Tab-separated table of C-alpha atoms in Angstrom:
chain	number	residue	atom	x	y	z
A	1	UNK	CA	-8.262	8.364	-5.316
A	2	UNK	CA	-7.512	11.793	-5.317
A	3	UNK	CA	-3.986	13.013	-6.172
A	4	UNK	CA	-2.235	15.339	-4.234
A	5	UNK	CA	1.012	17.854	-4.145
A	6	UNK	CA	2.969	18.735	-2.192
A	7	UNK	CA	6.462	20.351	-2.147
A	8	UNK	CA	9.221	17.616	-3.305
A	9	UNK	CA	11.701	19.596	-0.256
A	10	UNK	CA	11.915	21.961	2.159
A	11	UNK	CA	14.101	23.885	4.132
A	12	UNK	CA	14.329	25.752	7.708
A	13	UNK	CA	16.316	26.325	11.396
A	14	UNK	CA	15.687	24.752	15.125
A	15	UNK	CA	12.650	27.390	16.031
A	16	UNK	CA	10.936	28.063	13.193
A	17	UNK	CA	6.885	27.296	12.145
A	18	UNK	CA	7.056	25.503	9.221
A	19	UNK	CA	3.848	25.048	7.407
A	20	UNK	CA	3.797	22.135	4.332
A	21	UNK	CA	1.487	22.733	1.810
A	22	UNK	CA	-0.375	19.507	0.406
A	23	UNK	CA	-2.836	20.684	-2.581
A	24	UNK	CA	-5.690	17.971	-3.546
A	25	UNK	CA	-8.252	19.578	-5.781
A	26	UNK	CA	-10.259	16.731	-6.579
A	27	UNK	CA	-11.544	15.208	-2.461
A	28	UNK	CA	-13.940	13.488	-2.888
A	29	UNK	CA	-16.664	14.534	-0.227
A	30	UNK	CA	-16.003	11.522	2.268
A	31	UNK	CA	-12.144	11.814	2.726
A	32	UNK	CA	-10.161	12.340	5.398
A	33	UNK	CA	-7.128	14.687	4.714
A	34	UNK	CA	-4.051	12.201	7.026
A	35	UNK	CA	-0.129	13.206	7.320
A	36	UNK	CA	1.893	11.099	7.879
A	37	UNK	CA	5.974	11.351	8.457
A	38	UNK	CA	9.098	9.315	8.408
A	39	UNK	CA	12.405	9.355	9.439
A	40	UNK	CA	14.797	7.294	7.780
A	41	UNK	CA	14.564	3.246	7.825
A	42	UNK	CA	11.422	3.533	9.725
A	43	UNK	CA	7.715	2.636	9.543
A	44	UNK	CA	5.522	5.822	8.987
A	45	UNK	CA	4.072	7.821	11.731
A	46	UNK	CA	0.843	9.151	12.270
A	47	UNK	CA	0.780	12.719	12.882
A	48	UNK	CA	-2.983	14.247	12.247
A	49	UNK	CA	-6.336	13.999	10.186
A	50	UNK	CA	-8.651	16.025	9.571
A	51	UNK	CA	-12.165	16.625	7.243
A	52	UNK	CA	-12.380	20.403	7.725
A	53	UNK	CA	-11.595	23.861	8.794
A	54	UNK	CA	-8.676	23.335	11.927
A	55	UNK	CA	-7.326	20.242	13.872
A	56	UNK	CA	-4.567	20.572	16.272
A	57	UNK	CA	-2.822	18.046	18.430
A	58	UNK	CA	0.453	18.440	20.772
A	59	UNK	CA	2.781	17.472	17.808
A	60	UNK	CA	1.369	19.181	14.819
A	61	UNK	CA	-1.132	21.748	13.057
A	62	UNK	CA	-3.376	20.656	10.194
A	63	UNK	CA	-5.707	23.733	8.203
A	64	UNK	CA	-8.307	22.988	6.339
A	65	UNK	CA	-10.089	26.184	3.952
A	66	UNK	CA	-13.521	25.581	3.414
A	67	UNK	CA	-13.668	24.210	0.287
A	68	UNK	CA	-10.954	21.160	1.572
A	69	UNK	CA	-8.843	21.630	-2.077
A	70	UNK	CA	-5.620	22.610	-0.234
A	71	UNK	CA	-4.236	21.819	3.646
A	72	UNK	CA	-1.412	22.881	5.198
A	73	UNK	CA	0.726	20.284	7.659
A	74	UNK	CA	1.683	23.306	11.149
A	75	UNK	CA	4.742	22.750	12.713
A	76	UNK	CA	5.172	25.284	15.282
A	77	UNK	CA	8.994	25.636	16.954
A	78	UNK	CA	11.094	22.854	14.596
A	79	UNK	CA	13.872	21.207	16.266
A	80	UNK	CA	16.552	18.656	14.271
A	81	UNK	CA	14.560	15.736	14.976
A	82	UNK	CA	12.208	17.285	13.002
A	83	UNK	CA	13.529	16.450	10.014
A	84	UNK	CA	12.005	14.152	8.094
A	85	UNK	CA	9.722	12.985	5.725
A	86	UNK	CA	5.922	14.660	5.384
A	87	UNK	CA	3.310	12.167	3.672
A	88	UNK	CA	-0.100	14.187	3.346
A	89	UNK	CA	-2.899	11.537	1.978
A	90	UNK	CA	-6.037	12.134	0.729
A	91	UNK	CA	-8.903	9.351	0.825
A	92	UNK	CA	-8.031	5.385	-0.083
A	93	UNK	CA	-7.791	3.348	-3.020
A	94	UNK	CA	-10.407	2.631	-4.825
A	95	UNK	CA	-11.641	0.040	-3.001
A	96	UNK	CA	-11.512	1.915	0.487
A	97	UNK	CA	-9.185	-0.222	2.291
A	98	UNK	CA	-5.900	1.488	1.702
A	99	UNK	CA	-3.670	4.865	2.330
A	100	UNK	CA	-1.806	5.529	-0.732
A	101	UNK	CA	1.581	6.774	-0.116
A	102	UNK	CA	2.834	10.057	-3.028
A	103	UNK	CA	6.441	10.984	-3.087
A	104	UNK	CA	5.890	12.978	0.775
A	105	UNK	CA	8.261	16.243	1.517
A	106	UNK	CA	11.412	16.064	2.718
A	107	UNK	CA	11.938	18.975	5.440
A	108	UNK	CA	16.013	19.482	6.498
A	109	UNK	CA	16.437	21.113	10.073
A	110	UNK	CA	19.460	22.946	10.610
A	111	UNK	CA	21.075	24.160	13.607
B	1	UNK	CA	1.231	3.800	23.794
B	2	UNK	CA	-0.142	0.550	21.221
B	3	UNK	CA	2.449	-0.435	18.540
B	4	UNK	CA	2.794	-2.621	15.453
B	5	UNK	CA	5.842	-5.025	16.157
B	6	UNK	CA	7.377	-6.931	13.041
B	7	UNK	CA	10.462	-9.305	12.812
B	8	UNK	CA	12.817	-10.294	12.120
B	9	UNK	CA	14.383	-5.774	11.770
B	10	UNK	CA	16.555	-7.521	8.839
B	11	UNK	CA	16.857	-10.601	6.753
B	12	UNK	CA	19.217	-11.175	3.970
B	13	UNK	CA	18.353	-14.574	1.736
B	14	UNK	CA	19.697	-15.769	-0.826
B	15	UNK	CA	17.702	-15.290	-4.224
B	16	UNK	CA	14.891	-18.075	-4.374
B	17	UNK	CA	15.013	-18.755	-1.090
B	18	UNK	CA	11.732	-17.935	0.697
B	19	UNK	CA	10.886	-14.977	3.471
B	20	UNK	CA	8.093	-15.200	6.127
B	21	UNK	CA	7.696	-11.747	7.391
B	22	UNK	CA	5.855	-10.964	10.878
B	23	UNK	CA	3.962	-8.899	12.512
B	24	UNK	CA	1.836	-8.512	15.772
B	25	UNK	CA	-0.606	-6.265	14.940
B	26	UNK	CA	-2.564	-3.804	17.769
B	27	UNK	CA	-4.460	-6.366	19.879
B	28	UNK	CA	-8.493	-5.009	19.148
B	29	UNK	CA	-7.540	-3.951	15.586
B	30	UNK	CA	-9.365	-6.258	12.063
B	31	UNK	CA	-7.575	-4.613	9.493
B	32	UNK	CA	-3.935	-5.369	8.348
B	33	UNK	CA	-2.102	-4.254	5.527
B	34	UNK	CA	1.852	-4.675	4.400
B	35	UNK	CA	3.645	-2.076	2.318
B	36	UNK	CA	6.800	-2.201	0.679
B	37	UNK	CA	9.774	0.547	0.475
B	38	UNK	CA	12.409	0.456	-1.700
B	39	UNK	CA	14.856	2.118	-1.424
B	40	UNK	CA	14.746	6.280	-1.933
B	41	UNK	CA	11.616	5.302	-2.828
B	42	UNK	CA	7.484	6.728	-1.923
B	43	UNK	CA	5.966	3.495	0.681
B	44	UNK	CA	4.105	1.442	-1.686
B	45	UNK	CA	1.014	-0.578	-0.982
B	46	UNK	CA	1.248	-4.615	-1.448
B	47	UNK	CA	-2.150	-6.033	0.365
B	48	UNK	CA	-4.265	-5.464	2.184
B	49	UNK	CA	-6.254	-8.128	5.077
B	50	UNK	CA	-9.312	-8.588	6.953
B	51	UNK	CA	-12.186	-11.703	8.143
B	52	UNK	CA	-9.083	-13.913	7.043
B	53	UNK	CA	-8.547	-13.178	2.916
B	54	UNK	CA	-7.797	-10.433	1.191
B	55	UNK	CA	-9.674	-7.382	0.722
B	56	UNK	CA	-7.382	-5.744	-1.721
B	57	UNK	CA	-4.275	-6.465	-3.123
B	58	UNK	CA	-1.994	-4.143	-5.367
B	59	UNK	CA	-0.690	-5.761	-8.635
B	60	UNK	CA	3.632	-5.954	-6.976
B	61	UNK	CA	1.491	-9.133	-5.006
B	62	UNK	CA	1.576	-11.474	-7.092
B	63	UNK	CA	1.966	-15.755	-7.153
B	64	UNK	CA	5.280	-15.306	-5.311
B	65	UNK	CA	3.650	-13.219	-1.863
B	66	UNK	CA	0.868	-14.768	0.304
B	67	UNK	CA	-0.189	-13.020	3.877
B	68	UNK	CA	-1.879	-15.249	6.639
B	69	UNK	CA	-3.171	-15.016	10.198
B	70	UNK	CA	-2.475	-18.089	11.385
B	71	UNK	CA	-3.712	-17.532	15.403
B	72	UNK	CA	-5.022	-14.590	16.454
B	73	UNK	CA	-2.419	-12.368	17.061
B	74	UNK	CA	0.468	-12.878	14.100
B	75	UNK	CA	-0.055	-12.127	10.923
B	76	UNK	CA	2.684	-13.095	8.177
B	77	UNK	CA	3.608	-12.122	4.697
B	78	UNK	CA	5.406	-15.522	2.881
B	79	UNK	CA	7.902	-14.602	-0.575
B	80	UNK	CA	7.650	-17.890	-1.976
B	81	UNK	CA	10.745	-17.238	-4.202
B	82	UNK	CA	13.232	-13.948	-3.668
B	83	UNK	CA	14.225	-11.762	-6.213
B	84	UNK	CA	16.844	-9.384	-6.510
B	85	UNK	CA	14.163	-6.661	-6.834
B	86	UNK	CA	12.238	-7.501	-3.337
B	87	UNK	CA	15.000	-6.045	-1.080
B	88	UNK	CA	12.984	-3.586	0.795
B	89	UNK	CA	12.095	-2.753	3.552
B	90	UNK	CA	8.254	-4.965	4.607
B	91	UNK	CA	5.938	-2.604	6.527
B	92	UNK	CA	3.276	-3.580	8.161
B	93	UNK	CA	0.450	-2.472	9.775
B	94	UNK	CA	-3.153	-2.079	10.617
B	95	UNK	CA	-6.316	-0.371	11.484
B	96	UNK	CA	-9.230	-0.944	13.890
B	97	UNK	CA	-11.987	-0.480	11.111
B	98	UNK	CA	-11.994	0.231	7.592
B	99	UNK	CA	-10.844	3.086	4.888
B	100	UNK	CA	-13.418	6.264	4.359
B	101	UNK	CA	-13.330	8.179	7.029
B	102	UNK	CA	-11.668	9.028	9.658
B	103	UNK	CA	-9.579	5.950	9.454
B	104	UNK	CA	-5.724	5.756	10.989
B	105	UNK	CA	-3.426	3.066	10.048
B	106	UNK	CA	-0.805	2.580	12.163
B	107	UNK	CA	2.531	1.546	10.952
B	108	UNK	CA	5.039	-1.325	12.145
B	109	UNK	CA	8.727	0.272	12.551
B	110	UNK	CA	9.430	-2.608	9.240
B	111	UNK	CA	11.830	-5.513	8.499
B	112	UNK	CA	14.541	-4.956	6.108
B	113	UNK	CA	14.491	-7.388	3.848
B	114	UNK	CA	18.098	-8.000	1.632
B	115	UNK	CA	18.047	-10.398	-0.945
B	116	UNK	CA	21.410	-11.423	-2.573
């Protein structure tokens, strides 16, 4: 299971672009990189997933360099409602049956 | 958009009592999970379930815990004799296939369990 490292917290202002970087030096060949968002007292919500290069959806973009040892979640023009914990997950547990969460990055957006 | 639904949203129970948390996974999903999150801590994996049996369980999932899919739609987590330290938010999740390549796990909104 690839260990991930991401900042504990980040601060931003409304309208700014936020980039959260996650390092995963021992990512395995078949591992995908998945990002979840969690608001207080709610379940984690899937944001985006990728394997290599760039993935974009209506919510975010995910940039993955060629060596795949890190990834960057990009949130364009954040608003107050983007204040949440963001988790970077890489691979699964040994049995391949479950995602394992780390501590995540707490993003605080101010006006 | 299909979603995982959980009941109850909040339950208070006395220590030693049995609790059953219920979940309705997304209808065409085959893999089911329970996670928990103690207040202020990270989301912890409890158990995964497929084809009517446990695929994997964590150290947290001891003999006090059990899971069941009693019919074609529900997935339950039972805590046989609750302890104070079982107080947490319990999340049910489901996916269409097993781990690895690009699988996405969808989570419910959680059941908040308070043991007093």
